[in-house]
PDB file of C-alpha atoms in Angstrom:
ATOM      1  CA  MET X  18     -23.944 -12.049   4.642  1.00  0.00           C
ATOM      2  CA  GLU X  19     -25.517 -15.213   2.765  1.00  0.00           C
ATOM      3  CA  PRO X  20     -23.110 -17.578   0.603  1.00  0.00           C
ATOM      4  CA  ARG X  21     -24.590 -17.379  -2.969  1.00  0.00           C
ATOM      5  CA  LEU X  22     -23.566 -20.810  -3.662  1.00  0.00           C
ATOM      6  CA  LYS X  23     -23.018 -24.009  -1.010  1.00  0.00           C
ATOM      7  CA  ALA X  24     -21.915 -26.690  -3.343  1.00  0.00           C
ATOM      8  CA  PRO X  25     -18.048 -26.841  -4.403  1.00  0.00           C
ATOM      9  CA  LEU X  26     -17.928 -26.236  -7.498  1.00  0.00           C
ATOM     10  CA  GLU X  27     -15.627 -28.386  -9.594  1.00  0.00           C
ATOM     11  CA  PRO X  28     -13.372 -25.880 -10.689  1.00  0.00           C
ATOM     12  CA  TYR X  29     -12.491 -25.876  -7.107  1.00  0.00           C
ATOM     13  CA  LYS X  30     -10.012 -28.956  -7.329  1.00  0.00           C
ATOM     14  CA  HIS X  31      -7.721 -27.679  -9.900  1.00  0.00           C
ATOM     15  CA  MET X  32      -7.422 -24.395  -7.827  1.00  0.00           C
ATOM     16  CA  PHE X  33      -6.558 -27.067  -4.887  1.00  0.00           C
ATOM     17  CA  ALA X  34      -4.245 -28.735  -6.547  1.00  0.00           C
ATOM     18  CA  LEU X  35      -2.173 -25.357  -7.472  1.00  0.00           C
ATOM     19  CA  GLU X  36      -2.561 -24.746  -3.604  1.00  0.00           C
ATOM     20  CA  GLU X  37      -1.021 -28.635  -3.349  1.00  0.00           C
ATOM     21  CA  TRP X  38       1.627 -27.900  -5.332  1.00  0.00           C
ATOM     22  CA  THR X  39       2.692 -24.494  -4.390  1.00  0.00           C
ATOM     23  CA  LYS X  40       2.762 -26.118   0.048  1.00  0.00           C
ATOM     24  CA  SER X  41       4.694 -28.722  -1.466  1.00  0.00           C
ATOM     25  CA  SER X  42       7.490 -26.087  -3.595  1.00  0.00           C
ATOM     26  CA  ALA X  43      10.397 -24.578  -2.438  1.00  0.00           C
ATOM     27  CA  LEU X  44       8.871 -21.139  -1.471  1.00  0.00           C
ATOM     28  CA  PRO X  45       9.118 -21.237   2.267  1.00  0.00           C
ATOM     29  CA  THR X  46       5.609 -22.113   4.044  1.00  0.00           C
ATOM     30  CA  THR X  47       5.900 -18.503   6.074  1.00  0.00           C
ATOM     31  CA  ILE X  48       6.012 -16.767   2.903  1.00  0.00           C
ATOM     32  CA  HIS X  49       3.338 -18.459   1.433  1.00  0.00           C
ATOM     33  CA  GLU X  50       1.283 -18.178   4.252  1.00  0.00           C
ATOM     34  CA  LEU X  51       2.085 -14.227   4.626  1.00  0.00           C
ATOM     35  CA  VAL X  52       1.496 -13.402   0.921  1.00  0.00           C
ATOM     36  CA  LYS X  53      -1.510 -14.971   1.015  1.00  0.00           C
ATOM     37  CA  LEU X  54      -2.857 -13.116   3.867  1.00  0.00           C
ATOM     38  CA  ARG X  55      -1.884  -9.303   2.267  1.00  0.00           C
ATOM     39  CA  VAL X  56      -3.455 -10.243  -0.773  1.00  0.00           C
ATOM     40  CA  SER X  57      -6.987 -10.958   0.802  1.00  0.00           C
ATOM     41  CA  GLN X  58      -5.901  -8.281   3.064  1.00  0.00           C
ATOM     42  CA  LEU X  59      -5.651  -5.499  -0.386  1.00  0.00           C
ATOM     43  CA  ASN X  60      -8.783  -7.289  -2.473  1.00  0.00           C
ATOM     44  CA  GLY X  61     -10.958  -7.552   0.515  1.00  0.00           C
ATOM     45  CA  CYS X  62     -11.718 -11.543   1.161  1.00  0.00           C
ATOM     46  CA  ALA X  63     -13.198 -11.706   4.460  1.00  0.00           C
ATOM     47  CA  PHE X  64     -13.103 -15.452   4.291  1.00  0.00           C
ATOM     48  CA  CYS X  65      -9.726 -15.355   3.250  1.00  0.00           C
ATOM     49  CA  VAL X  66      -8.816 -12.446   5.154  1.00  0.00           C
ATOM     50  CA  ASP X  67     -10.342 -14.862   8.667  1.00  0.00           C
ATOM     51  CA  MET X  68      -8.632 -17.913   7.449  1.00  0.00           C
ATOM     52  CA  HIS X  69      -5.475 -16.986   6.737  1.00  0.00           C
ATOM     53  CA  SER X  70      -5.222 -15.169  10.092  1.00  0.00           C
ATOM     54  CA  HIS X  71      -6.323 -18.387  11.171  1.00  0.00           C
ATOM     55  CA  GLU X  72      -3.511 -21.204   9.122  1.00  0.00           C
ATOM     56  CA  LEU X  73      -0.844 -18.430  10.321  1.00  0.00           C
ATOM     57  CA  LYS X  74      -1.146 -18.730  13.786  1.00  0.00           C
ATOM     58  CA  GLU X  75      -1.364 -22.296  13.558  1.00  0.00           C
ATOM     59  CA  HIS X  76       1.996 -22.668  11.750  1.00  0.00           C
ATOM     60  CA  GLY X  77       3.032 -20.118  15.162  1.00  0.00           C
ATOM     61  CA  GLU X  78       3.605 -16.519  13.635  1.00  0.00           C
ATOM     62  CA  THR X  79       3.335 -13.839  16.611  1.00  0.00           C
ATOM     63  CA  ASP X  80       0.525 -11.836  17.010  1.00  0.00           C
ATOM     64  CA  GLU X  81       2.537  -8.564  16.715  1.00  0.00           C
ATOM     65  CA  ARG X  82       3.573  -9.172  13.002  1.00  0.00           C
ATOM     66  CA  LEU X  83       0.349 -10.863  12.520  1.00  0.00           C
ATOM     67  CA  PHE X  84      -1.252  -7.501  13.289  1.00  0.00           C
ATOM     68  CA  SER X  85       1.473  -5.821  11.518  1.00  0.00           C
ATOM     69  CA  VAL X  86       1.097  -7.746   8.075  1.00  0.00           C
ATOM     70  CA  VAL X  87      -1.418  -4.568   7.035  1.00  0.00           C
ATOM     71  CA  THR X  88       1.482  -2.519   7.537  1.00  0.00           C
ATOM     72  CA  TRP X  89       4.369  -4.415   7.205  1.00  0.00           C
ATOM     73  CA  GLU X  90       6.499  -1.478   5.038  1.00  0.00           C
ATOM     74  CA  GLU X  91       6.489   0.986   8.714  1.00  0.00           C
ATOM     75  CA  THR X  92       7.651  -1.997  10.845  1.00  0.00           C
ATOM     76  CA  PRO X  93      10.848  -4.145  11.986  1.00  0.00           C
ATOM     77  CA  PHE X  94       8.976  -7.027  12.339  1.00  0.00           C
ATOM     78  CA  PHE X  95       9.317  -8.496   8.927  1.00  0.00           C
ATOM     79  CA  THR X  96      12.210  -9.539   7.164  1.00  0.00           C
ATOM     80  CA  GLU X  97      14.092  -8.731   3.927  1.00  0.00           C
ATOM     81  CA  GLN X  98      12.868 -11.814   2.295  1.00  0.00           C
ATOM     82  CA  GLU X  99       9.150 -11.370   3.565  1.00  0.00           C
ATOM     83  CA  ARG X 100       9.415  -7.560   2.895  1.00  0.00           C
ATOM     84  CA  ALA X 101      10.099  -8.393  -0.557  1.00  0.00           C
ATOM     85  CA  ALA X 102       7.733 -10.975  -1.084  1.00  0.00           C
ATOM     86  CA  LEU X 103       5.182  -9.134   0.504  1.00  0.00           C
ATOM     87  CA  LYS X 104       6.066  -5.839  -2.458  1.00  0.00           C
ATOM     88  CA  LEU X 105       5.830  -8.435  -5.116  1.00  0.00           C
ATOM     89  CA  ALA X 106       2.281  -9.598  -4.062  1.00  0.00           C
ATOM     90  CA  GLU X 107       1.229  -5.961  -3.459  1.00  0.00           C
ATOM     91  CA  GLU X 108       2.302  -4.987  -7.091  1.00  0.00           C
ATOM     92  CA  GLY X 109       1.181  -8.075  -8.827  1.00  0.00           C
ATOM     93  CA  THR X 110      -2.296  -7.782  -6.637  1.00  0.00           C
ATOM     94  CA  ARG X 111      -3.099  -4.096  -8.128  1.00  0.00           C
ATOM     95  CA  LEU X 112      -1.468  -3.952 -11.008  1.00  0.00           C
ATOM     96  CA  THR X 113      -2.083   0.074 -10.850  1.00  0.00           C
ATOM     97  CA  THR X 114       0.292   0.612 -13.306  1.00  0.00           C
ATOM     98  CA  GLY X 115      -0.368  -2.074 -15.893  1.00  0.00           C
ATOM     99  CA  ARG X 116       2.282  -4.521 -14.880  1.00  0.00           C
ATOM    100  CA  VAL X 117       4.618  -5.160 -12.083  1.00  0.00           C
ATOM    101  CA  SER X 118       7.678  -2.542 -10.823  1.00  0.00           C
ATOM    102  CA  ASP X 119      11.128  -4.151 -12.689  1.00  0.00           C
ATOM    103  CA  GLU X 120      11.989  -2.619  -9.011  1.00  0.00           C
ATOM    104  CA  ALA X 121      10.321  -5.226  -6.637  1.00  0.00           C
ATOM    105  CA  TRP X 122      11.354  -8.300  -9.917  1.00  0.00           C
ATOM    106  CA  ASP X 123      14.532  -7.088  -9.134  1.00  0.00           C
ATOM    107  CA  ASN X 124      14.438  -6.801  -5.210  1.00  0.00           C
ATOM    108  CA  ALA X 125      12.410 -10.471  -5.317  1.00  0.00           C
ATOM    109  CA  LYS X 126      15.332 -11.912  -7.265  1.00  0.00           C
ATOM    110  CA  LYS X 127      17.783 -10.715  -4.623  1.00  0.00           C
ATOM    111  CA  HIS X 128      16.112 -13.084  -2.086  1.00  0.00           C
ATOM    112  CA  PHE X 129      14.848 -16.286  -4.238  1.00  0.00           C
ATOM    113  CA  THR X 130      15.771 -18.665  -6.548  1.00  0.00           C
ATOM    114  CA  ASP X 131      14.019 -19.034  -9.098  1.00  0.00           C
ATOM    115  CA  ALA X 132      12.503 -21.832  -8.214  1.00  0.00           C
ATOM    116  CA  GLU X 133      11.039 -20.063  -5.325  1.00  0.00           C
ATOM    117  CA  LEU X 134      10.447 -16.706  -7.490  1.00  0.00           C
ATOM    118  CA  GLY X 135       8.126 -19.175  -9.540  1.00  0.00           C
ATOM    119  CA  ALA X 136       6.675 -20.002  -7.093  1.00  0.00           C
ATOM    120  CA  LEU X 137       5.919 -17.112  -5.278  1.00  0.00           C
ATOM    121  CA  VAL X 138       4.117 -15.607  -8.668  1.00  0.00           C
ATOM    122  CA  VAL X 139       2.283 -18.972  -8.702  1.00  0.00           C
ATOM    123  CA  ALA X 140       0.901 -18.093  -4.622  1.00  0.00           C
ATOM    124  CA  ILE X 141      -0.103 -14.851  -6.168  1.00  0.00           C
ATOM    125  CA  ALA X 142      -1.196 -15.653  -8.660  1.00  0.00           C
ATOM    126  CA  THR X 143      -3.172 -17.998  -6.911  1.00  0.00           C
ATOM    127  CA  ILE X 144      -4.731 -16.587  -3.921  1.00  0.00           C
ATOM    128  CA  ASN X 145      -5.843 -13.602  -6.205  1.00  0.00           C
ATOM    129  CA  ALA X 146      -7.920 -16.249  -7.754  1.00  0.00           C
ATOM    130  CA  TRP X 147      -9.523 -17.589  -4.333  1.00  0.00           C
ATOM    131  CA  ASN X 148      -9.882 -13.990  -3.569  1.00  0.00           C
ATOM    132  CA  ARG X 149     -12.266 -12.853  -6.779  1.00  0.00           C
ATOM    133  CA  PHE X 150     -14.187 -17.121  -6.053  1.00  0.00           C
ATOM    134  CA  GLY X 151     -14.688 -15.894  -1.931  1.00  0.00           C
ATOM    135  CA  THR X 152     -16.477 -12.643  -2.487  1.00  0.00           C
ATOM    136  CA  ILE X 153     -18.037 -13.253  -5.755  1.00  0.00           C
ATOM    137  CA  LEU X 154     -19.676 -15.984  -4.084  1.00  0.00           C
ATOM    138  CA  GLN X 155     -19.570 -14.309  -0.657  1.00  0.00           C
ATOM    139  CA  THR X 156     -18.189 -16.438   1.031  1.00  0.00           C
ATOM    140  CA  VAL X 157     -18.707 -16.188   4.833  1.00  0.00           C
ATOM    141  CA  PRO X 158     -15.334 -15.709   6.879  1.00  0.00           C
ATOM    142  CA  GLY X 159     -14.824 -19.376   9.162  1.00  0.00           C
ATOM    143  CA  SER X 160     -17.947 -21.263   7.914  1.00  0.00           C
ATOM    144  CA  MET X 161     -14.595 -23.639   6.357  1.00  0.00           C
ATOM    145  CA  ARG X 162     -12.952 -23.811  10.161  1.00  0.00           C
ATOM    146  CA  LYS X 163     -12.327 -26.847  11.158  1.00  0.00           C
TER     147      LYS X 163
END
């Protein structure tokens, strides 16, 4: 697979600004990273799955949890707060019913402050946009690793 564009696009700088804002927000880093990985899995963005898996490892994530993100609902390895974030991320990505369920939203509200919840919504929207860039442009996994 060859990337379709090799030079960074001008809009990327604005996407990176959203990433930086989210990183400095009240949203816990681990939750932000888990959401990015799970949404990337759902969207089939190989570049982002690779990148966020490695970033989670760099942040000290265990193999057990990392391997289980894809099956988070069936494993005991995630906190209730992480589960609420992953559920909201999945519903906000799939949008198969045209909206996020009240159940997913209300559960997330139990586990996050308004500031955290706002940042979580931005994180979900941003990674979905990054996944679109990655899949449309065929960004090659591992190509941006240090």
